[in-house]
Amino acid sequence: MVKGMKSISEKREALRKEQKVREIQELKLKKKRKKIENF
C-alpha cells in the first residue's frame, strides 16, 4: 500500500512539473509572437 501511494504522489508531482513546463513554454511562445507582431 505504501509503495502504491508513493507512486501515485510521484505521478502527481511529475504531472505538475509537466504542466509548469508547458505553461512556461506557452508564455515564451506568446512573448515571441508579440515581438514578431511588433515588427
Tab-separated table of C-alpha atoms in Angstrom:
chain	number	residue	atom	x	y	z
A	1	MET	CA	0.000	0.000	0.000
A	2	VAL	CA	2.741	2.443	0.939
A	3	LYS	CA	4.590	1.836	-2.335
A	4	GLY	CA	1.369	2.326	-4.301
A	5	MET	CA	0.632	5.601	-2.500
A	6	LYS	CA	4.183	6.775	-3.146
A	7	SER	CA	3.955	6.060	-6.881
A	8	ILE	CA	0.637	7.950	-7.104
A	9	SER	CA	2.097	11.011	-5.363
A	10	GLU	CA	5.174	10.790	-7.598
A	11	LYS	CA	2.939	10.673	-10.693
A	12	ARG	CA	1.053	13.758	-9.461
A	13	GLU	CA	4.361	15.590	-8.898
A	14	ALA	CA	5.505	14.644	-12.412
A	15	LEU	CA	2.214	15.877	-13.891
A	16	ARG	CA	2.515	19.189	-12.007
A	17	LYS	CA	6.081	19.642	-13.269
A	18	GLU	CA	4.977	18.888	-16.844
A	19	GLN	CA	2.122	21.409	-16.580
A	20	LYS	CA	4.512	24.087	-15.262
A	21	VAL	CA	6.955	23.409	-18.103
A	22	ARG	CA	4.141	23.637	-20.667
A	23	GLU	CA	2.876	26.903	-19.152
A	24	ILE	CA	6.390	28.389	-19.260
A	25	GLN	CA	6.820	27.267	-22.887
A	26	GLU	CA	3.451	28.800	-23.821
A	27	LEU	CA	4.393	32.098	-22.143
A	28	LYS	CA	7.691	32.143	-24.068
A	29	LEU	CA	5.839	31.485	-27.342
A	30	LYS	CA	3.364	34.292	-26.598
A	31	LYS	CA	6.241	36.710	-25.920
A	32	LYS	CA	7.909	35.693	-29.189
A	33	ARG	CA	4.643	36.188	-31.096
A	34	LYS	CA	4.187	39.651	-29.571
A	35	LYS	CA	7.720	40.598	-30.651
A	36	ILE	CA	7.026	39.361	-34.192
A	37	GLU	CA	3.742	41.306	-34.317
A	38	ASN	CA	5.507	44.487	-33.191
A	39	PHE	CA	7.965	44.159	-36.084
